[in-house]
Short mmCIF file of C-alpha atoms in Angstrom, two decimals:
data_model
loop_
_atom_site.label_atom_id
_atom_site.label_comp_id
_atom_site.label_asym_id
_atom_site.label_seq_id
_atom_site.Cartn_x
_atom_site.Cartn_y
_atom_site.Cartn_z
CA UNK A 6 -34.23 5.25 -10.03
CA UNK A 7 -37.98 4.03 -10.16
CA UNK A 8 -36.62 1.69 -13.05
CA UNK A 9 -34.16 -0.55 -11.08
CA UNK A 10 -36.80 -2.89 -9.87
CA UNK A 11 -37.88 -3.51 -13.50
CA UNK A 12 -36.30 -6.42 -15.46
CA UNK A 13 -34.61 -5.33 -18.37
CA UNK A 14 -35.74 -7.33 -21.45
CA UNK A 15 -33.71 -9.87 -22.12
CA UNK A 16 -32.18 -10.41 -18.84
CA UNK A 17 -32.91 -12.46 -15.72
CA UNK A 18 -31.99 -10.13 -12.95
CA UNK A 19 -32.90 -6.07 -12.54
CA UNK A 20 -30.71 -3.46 -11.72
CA UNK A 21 -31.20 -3.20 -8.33
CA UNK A 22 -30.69 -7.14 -7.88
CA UNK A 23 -27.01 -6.35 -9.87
CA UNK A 24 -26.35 -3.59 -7.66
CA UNK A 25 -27.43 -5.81 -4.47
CA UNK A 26 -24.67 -8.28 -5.26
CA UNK A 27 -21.48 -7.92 -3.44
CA UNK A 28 -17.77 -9.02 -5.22
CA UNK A 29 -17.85 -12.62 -4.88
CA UNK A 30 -14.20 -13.27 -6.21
CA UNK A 31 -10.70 -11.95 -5.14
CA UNK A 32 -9.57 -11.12 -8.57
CA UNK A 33 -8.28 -8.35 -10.32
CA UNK A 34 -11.44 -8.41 -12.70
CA UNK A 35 -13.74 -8.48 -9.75
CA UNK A 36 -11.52 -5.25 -8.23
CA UNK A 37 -12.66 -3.97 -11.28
CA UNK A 38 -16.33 -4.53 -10.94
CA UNK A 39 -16.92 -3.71 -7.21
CA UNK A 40 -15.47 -0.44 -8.12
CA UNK A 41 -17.37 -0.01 -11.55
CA UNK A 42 -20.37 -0.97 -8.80
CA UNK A 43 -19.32 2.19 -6.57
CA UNK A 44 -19.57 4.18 -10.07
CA UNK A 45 -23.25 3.34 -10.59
CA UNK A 46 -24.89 3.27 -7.10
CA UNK A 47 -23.20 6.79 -6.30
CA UNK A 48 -24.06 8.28 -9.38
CA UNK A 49 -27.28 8.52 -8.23
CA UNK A 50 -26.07 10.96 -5.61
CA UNK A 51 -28.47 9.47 -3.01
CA UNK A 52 -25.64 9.94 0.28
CA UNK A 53 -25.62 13.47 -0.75
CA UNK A 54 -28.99 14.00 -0.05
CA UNK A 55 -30.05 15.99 3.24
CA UNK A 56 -31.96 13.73 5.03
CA UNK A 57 -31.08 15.00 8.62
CA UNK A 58 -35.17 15.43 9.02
CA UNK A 59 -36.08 11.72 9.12
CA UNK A 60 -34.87 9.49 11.98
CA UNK A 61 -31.68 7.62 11.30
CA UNK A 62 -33.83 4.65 12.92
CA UNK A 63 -36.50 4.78 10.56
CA UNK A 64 -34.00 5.10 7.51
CA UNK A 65 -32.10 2.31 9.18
CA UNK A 66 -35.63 -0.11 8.75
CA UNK A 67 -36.19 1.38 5.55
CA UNK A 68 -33.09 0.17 3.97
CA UNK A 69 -33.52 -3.60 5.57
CA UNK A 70 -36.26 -3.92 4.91
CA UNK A 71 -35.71 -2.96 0.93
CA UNK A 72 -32.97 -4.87 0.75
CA UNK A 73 -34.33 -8.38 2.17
CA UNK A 74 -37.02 -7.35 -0.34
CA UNK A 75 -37.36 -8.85 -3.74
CA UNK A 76 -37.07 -6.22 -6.40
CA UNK A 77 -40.68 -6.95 -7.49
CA UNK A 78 -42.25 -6.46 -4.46
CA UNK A 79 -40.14 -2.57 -4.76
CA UNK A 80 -41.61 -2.16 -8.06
CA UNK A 81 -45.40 -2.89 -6.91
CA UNK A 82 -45.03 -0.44 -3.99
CA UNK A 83 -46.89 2.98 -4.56
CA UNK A 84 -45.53 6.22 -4.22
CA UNK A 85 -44.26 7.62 -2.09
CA UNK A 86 -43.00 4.09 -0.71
CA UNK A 87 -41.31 3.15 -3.39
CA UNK A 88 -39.64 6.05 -3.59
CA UNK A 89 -38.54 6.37 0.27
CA UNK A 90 -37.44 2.26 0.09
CA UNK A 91 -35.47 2.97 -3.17
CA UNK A 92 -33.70 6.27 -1.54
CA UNK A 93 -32.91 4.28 1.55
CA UNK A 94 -31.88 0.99 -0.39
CA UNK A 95 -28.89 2.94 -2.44
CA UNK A 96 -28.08 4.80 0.32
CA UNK A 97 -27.14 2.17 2.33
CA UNK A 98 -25.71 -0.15 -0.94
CA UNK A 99 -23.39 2.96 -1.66
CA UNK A 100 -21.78 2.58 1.46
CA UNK A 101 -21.63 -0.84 1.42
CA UNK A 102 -20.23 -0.98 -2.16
CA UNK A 103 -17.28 0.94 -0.78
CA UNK A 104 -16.82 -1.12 2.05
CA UNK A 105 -16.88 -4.06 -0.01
CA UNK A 106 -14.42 -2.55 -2.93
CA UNK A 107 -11.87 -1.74 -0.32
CA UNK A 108 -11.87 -4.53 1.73
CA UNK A 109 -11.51 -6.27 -1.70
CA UNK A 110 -8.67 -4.09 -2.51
CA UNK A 111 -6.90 -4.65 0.79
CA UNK A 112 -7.28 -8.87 0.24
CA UNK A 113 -5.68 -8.39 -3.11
CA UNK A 114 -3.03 -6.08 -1.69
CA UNK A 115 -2.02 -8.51 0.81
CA UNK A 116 -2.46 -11.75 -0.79
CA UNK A 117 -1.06 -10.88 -4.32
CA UNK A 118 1.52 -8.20 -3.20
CA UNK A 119 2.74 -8.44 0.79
CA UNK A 120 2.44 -11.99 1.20
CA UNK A 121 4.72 -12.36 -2.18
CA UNK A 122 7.18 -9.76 -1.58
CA UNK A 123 7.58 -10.79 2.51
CA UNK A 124 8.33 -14.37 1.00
CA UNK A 125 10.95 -13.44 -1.68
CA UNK A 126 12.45 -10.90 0.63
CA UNK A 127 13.03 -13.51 3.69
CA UNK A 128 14.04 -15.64 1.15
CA UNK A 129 16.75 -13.41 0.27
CA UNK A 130 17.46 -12.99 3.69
CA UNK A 131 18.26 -16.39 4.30
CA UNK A 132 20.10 -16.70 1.10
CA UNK A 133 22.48 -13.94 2.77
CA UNK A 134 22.71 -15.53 6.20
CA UNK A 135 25.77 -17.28 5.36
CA UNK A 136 27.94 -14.65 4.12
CA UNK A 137 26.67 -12.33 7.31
CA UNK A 138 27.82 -14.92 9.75
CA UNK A 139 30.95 -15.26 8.20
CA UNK A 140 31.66 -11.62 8.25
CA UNK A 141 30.24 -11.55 11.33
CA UNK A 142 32.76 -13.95 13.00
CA UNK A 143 35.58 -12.00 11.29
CA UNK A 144 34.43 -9.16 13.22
CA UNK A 145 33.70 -10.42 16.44
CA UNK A 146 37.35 -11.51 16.46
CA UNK A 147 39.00 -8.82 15.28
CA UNK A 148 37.06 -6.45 17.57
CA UNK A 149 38.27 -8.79 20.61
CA UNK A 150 41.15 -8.17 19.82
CA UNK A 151 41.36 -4.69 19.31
CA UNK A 152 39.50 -4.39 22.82
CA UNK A 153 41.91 -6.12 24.72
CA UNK A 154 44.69 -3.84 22.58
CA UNK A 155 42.74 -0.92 23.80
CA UNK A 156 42.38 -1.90 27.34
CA UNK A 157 46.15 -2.80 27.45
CA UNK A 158 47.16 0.74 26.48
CA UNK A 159 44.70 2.27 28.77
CA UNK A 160 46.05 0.26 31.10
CA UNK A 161 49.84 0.92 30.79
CA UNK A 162 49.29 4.52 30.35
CA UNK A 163 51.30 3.81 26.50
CA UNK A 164 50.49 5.39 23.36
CA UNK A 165 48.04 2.90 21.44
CA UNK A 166 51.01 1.20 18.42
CA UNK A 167 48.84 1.27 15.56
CA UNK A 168 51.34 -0.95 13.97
CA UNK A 169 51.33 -3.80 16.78
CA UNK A 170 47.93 -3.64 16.70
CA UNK A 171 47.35 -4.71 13.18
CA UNK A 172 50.02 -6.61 13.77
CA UNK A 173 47.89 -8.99 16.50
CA UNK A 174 44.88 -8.70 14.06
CA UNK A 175 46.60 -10.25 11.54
CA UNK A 176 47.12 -13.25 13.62
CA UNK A 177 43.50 -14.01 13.03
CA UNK A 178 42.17 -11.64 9.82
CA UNK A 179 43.97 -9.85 7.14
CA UNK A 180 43.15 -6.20 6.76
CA UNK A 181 41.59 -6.70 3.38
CA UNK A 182 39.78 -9.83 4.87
CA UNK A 183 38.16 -7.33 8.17
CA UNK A 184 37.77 -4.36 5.72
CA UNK A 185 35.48 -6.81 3.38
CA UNK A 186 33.75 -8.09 6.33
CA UNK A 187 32.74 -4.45 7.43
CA UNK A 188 31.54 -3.78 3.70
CA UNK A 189 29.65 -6.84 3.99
CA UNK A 190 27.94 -6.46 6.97
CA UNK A 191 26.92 -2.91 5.61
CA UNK A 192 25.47 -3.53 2.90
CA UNK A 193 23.09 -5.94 3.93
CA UNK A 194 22.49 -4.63 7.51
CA UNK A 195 21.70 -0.62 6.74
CA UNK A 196 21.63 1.69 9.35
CA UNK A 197 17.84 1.92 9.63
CA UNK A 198 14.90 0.82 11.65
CA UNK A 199 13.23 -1.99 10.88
CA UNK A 200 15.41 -3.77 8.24
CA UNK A 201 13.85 -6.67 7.78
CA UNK A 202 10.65 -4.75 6.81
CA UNK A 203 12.01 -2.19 4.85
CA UNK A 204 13.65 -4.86 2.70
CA UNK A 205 10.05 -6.62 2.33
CA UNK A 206 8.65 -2.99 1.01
CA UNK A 207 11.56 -2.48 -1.30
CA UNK A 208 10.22 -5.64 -3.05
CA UNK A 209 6.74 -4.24 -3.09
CA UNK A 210 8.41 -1.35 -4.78
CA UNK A 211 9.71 -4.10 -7.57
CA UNK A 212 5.92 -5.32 -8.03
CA UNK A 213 4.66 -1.98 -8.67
CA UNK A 214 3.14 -3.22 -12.41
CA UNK A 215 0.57 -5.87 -9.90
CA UNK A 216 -1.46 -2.87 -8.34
CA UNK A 217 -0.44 -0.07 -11.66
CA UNK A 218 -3.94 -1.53 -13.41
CA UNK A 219 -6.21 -0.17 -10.07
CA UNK A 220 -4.38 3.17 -9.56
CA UNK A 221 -7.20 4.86 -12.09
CA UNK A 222 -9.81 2.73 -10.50
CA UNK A 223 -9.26 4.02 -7.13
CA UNK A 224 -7.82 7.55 -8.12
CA UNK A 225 -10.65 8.19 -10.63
CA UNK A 226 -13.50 7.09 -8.31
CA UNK A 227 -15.98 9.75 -7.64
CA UNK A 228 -17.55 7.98 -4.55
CA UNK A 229 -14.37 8.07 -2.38
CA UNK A 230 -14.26 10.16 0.28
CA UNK A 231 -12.41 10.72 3.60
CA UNK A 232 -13.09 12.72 6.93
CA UNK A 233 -10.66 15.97 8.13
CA UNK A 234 -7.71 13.62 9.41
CA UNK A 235 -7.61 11.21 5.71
CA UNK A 236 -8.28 14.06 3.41
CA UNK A 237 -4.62 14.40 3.05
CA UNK A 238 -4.63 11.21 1.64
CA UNK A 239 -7.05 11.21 -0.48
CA UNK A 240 -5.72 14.35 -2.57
CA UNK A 241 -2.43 11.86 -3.12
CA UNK A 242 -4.99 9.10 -4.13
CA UNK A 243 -6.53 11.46 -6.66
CA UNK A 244 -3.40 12.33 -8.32
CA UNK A 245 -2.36 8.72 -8.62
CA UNK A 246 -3.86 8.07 -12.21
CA UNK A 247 -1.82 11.13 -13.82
CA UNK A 248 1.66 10.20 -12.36
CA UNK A 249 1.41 6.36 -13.42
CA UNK A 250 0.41 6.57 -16.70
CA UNK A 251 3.82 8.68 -17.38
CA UNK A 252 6.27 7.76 -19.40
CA UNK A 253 9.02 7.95 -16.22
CA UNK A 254 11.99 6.98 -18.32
CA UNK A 255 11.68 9.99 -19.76
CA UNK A 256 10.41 11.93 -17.05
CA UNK A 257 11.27 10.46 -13.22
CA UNK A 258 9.28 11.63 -10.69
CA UNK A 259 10.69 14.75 -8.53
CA UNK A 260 10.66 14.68 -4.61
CA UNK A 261 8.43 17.89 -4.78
CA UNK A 262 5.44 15.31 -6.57
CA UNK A 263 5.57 13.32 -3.56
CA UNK A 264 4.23 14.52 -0.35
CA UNK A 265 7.10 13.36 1.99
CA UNK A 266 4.77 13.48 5.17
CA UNK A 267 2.90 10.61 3.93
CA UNK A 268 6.04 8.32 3.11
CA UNK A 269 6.20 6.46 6.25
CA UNK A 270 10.00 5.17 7.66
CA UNK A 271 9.59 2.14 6.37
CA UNK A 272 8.91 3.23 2.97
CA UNK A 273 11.06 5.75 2.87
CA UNK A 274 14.27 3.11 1.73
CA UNK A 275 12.10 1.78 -1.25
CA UNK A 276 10.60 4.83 -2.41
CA UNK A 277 13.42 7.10 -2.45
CA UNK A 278 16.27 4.51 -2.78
CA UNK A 279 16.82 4.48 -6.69
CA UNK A 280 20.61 3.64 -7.13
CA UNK A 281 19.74 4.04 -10.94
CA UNK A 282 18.71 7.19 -11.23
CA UNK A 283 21.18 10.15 -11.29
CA UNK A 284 20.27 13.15 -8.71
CA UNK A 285 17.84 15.44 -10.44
CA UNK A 286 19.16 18.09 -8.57
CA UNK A 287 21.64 19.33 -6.22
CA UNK A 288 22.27 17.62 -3.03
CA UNK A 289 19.55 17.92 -0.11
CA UNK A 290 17.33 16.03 1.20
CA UNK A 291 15.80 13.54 -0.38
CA UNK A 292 17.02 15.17 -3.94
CA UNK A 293 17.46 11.76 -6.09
CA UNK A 294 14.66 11.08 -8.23
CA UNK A 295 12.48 8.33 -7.17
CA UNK A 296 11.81 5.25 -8.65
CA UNK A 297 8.17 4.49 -10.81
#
């Protein structure tokens, strides 16, 4: 630790200036980096330490002051200053660093992955818009119909002619013709919550190879942590470098692997929807395999 104020030969920053230096790009690369930075500053274990005894006021000046510091004017300090500004410098620069490689992360996430699956997914939408209205109208007046058929046998105390019926339906759809419309409508309005969004994360499930290259990153990271209620979580997150580098053409991945809690309604469509895949076992809930 005493050697991060000291200039390396041969280069033009020291460590502690590197360290100092937040992600400046939204890039996959820089992803990389911030969380390569996590790495480094927490390997020195310095948020593990007990320091309960000093004042969280006085560590508080301690770290400003060290970090509006240049790194030279750290490396002339005596001991024990140096020590106590270094201690309180990473301290603060390891939770920073995580700050910084998440909020990263979450730019990425929504500027390379949500923005571009909401667009090609209302998109698709619209591309579908015709073809719903049409089936739509078909509908609309073949239930008028059978309505007023409905209320005319109520009304006359008659047994409902199924025959007649279909009869005045034909007048303005065929049978094939309302049958198609009601396949139609269907398939692209499913009986869920929230269709519009669940479509959007079912093309986030299609752009799973644009976040695969941080999955180790993030799962791998020693420095994450969460509190009581994200610990759940986390124990997903750490098991996320294992499951994507297999090979799941060979092997899917089982609903037991997936902690079903955590799968949000919304999610649920894209992550256990796999029309592909054959049911790895017998019928039940959620039994198909789900998709890489």
């Amino acid at each position: 630790m005493a050697r991060l104020p000291v200039v390396p030969e041969g280069k033009r920053l020291s460590e502690l200036e590197r360290l100092r230096q937040p992600p400046t790009r939204s890039t996959g690369t820089a992803m990389a980096r911030a969380l390569e930075r996590v790495d480094e500053i927490s390997s020195f274990q310095l948020g593990r330490v007990n320091l309960s005894r000093i004042p969280v006021n006085r560590l508080s000046t301690l770290a400003r002051y060290g970090l509006l510091s240049k790194a030279q004017t750290i490396e002339r300090a005596k001991d024990p200053r140096q020590t106590a500004l270094l201690a309180a410098v990473l301290r603060n620069l390891e939770a920073q660093a995580i700050d910084d490689a998440l909020d990263l992360f979450a730019m990425l996430m929504a500027s390379r992955l949500i923005s571009a699956s909401r667009r090609r997914s209302e998109r698709e939408r619209l591309a579908t818009l015709p073809q719903l209205e049409r089936a739509s109208r078909t509908l609309a007046r073949a239930s008028r119909i059978l309505v007023r058929e409905l209320e005319r046998a109520e009304q006359s105390k008659k047994a409902l002619d199924v025959s007649a019926m279909w009869t005045a339906i034909g007048a303005v759809a065929s049978r094939e013709a309302v049958n198609a419309a009601v396949s139609l409508v269907e398939q692209l309005v499913p009986e869920d919550d929230g269709t519009a969004e669940a479509a959007m994360r079912a093309q986030l499930a299609l752009r799973y190879n644009t976040v695969r290259p941080f999955l180790t990153l993030l799962g791998e990271s020693s420095a994450l942590g969460a509190a009581e209620g994200g610990r759940r979580v986390l124990k997903e997150v750490r098991r996320l470098p294992s499951l994507s580098r297999r090979r799941v053409g060979q092997r899917p991945l089982l609903p037991h692997e997936v902690d079903a809690e955590l799968v949000p309604p919304f999610w649920r469509r894209a992550v256990y929807a796999n029309a592909k895949a054959a049911p790895s076992r017998p019928a039940g809930r959620h039994s198909d395999m789900i998709r890489p």
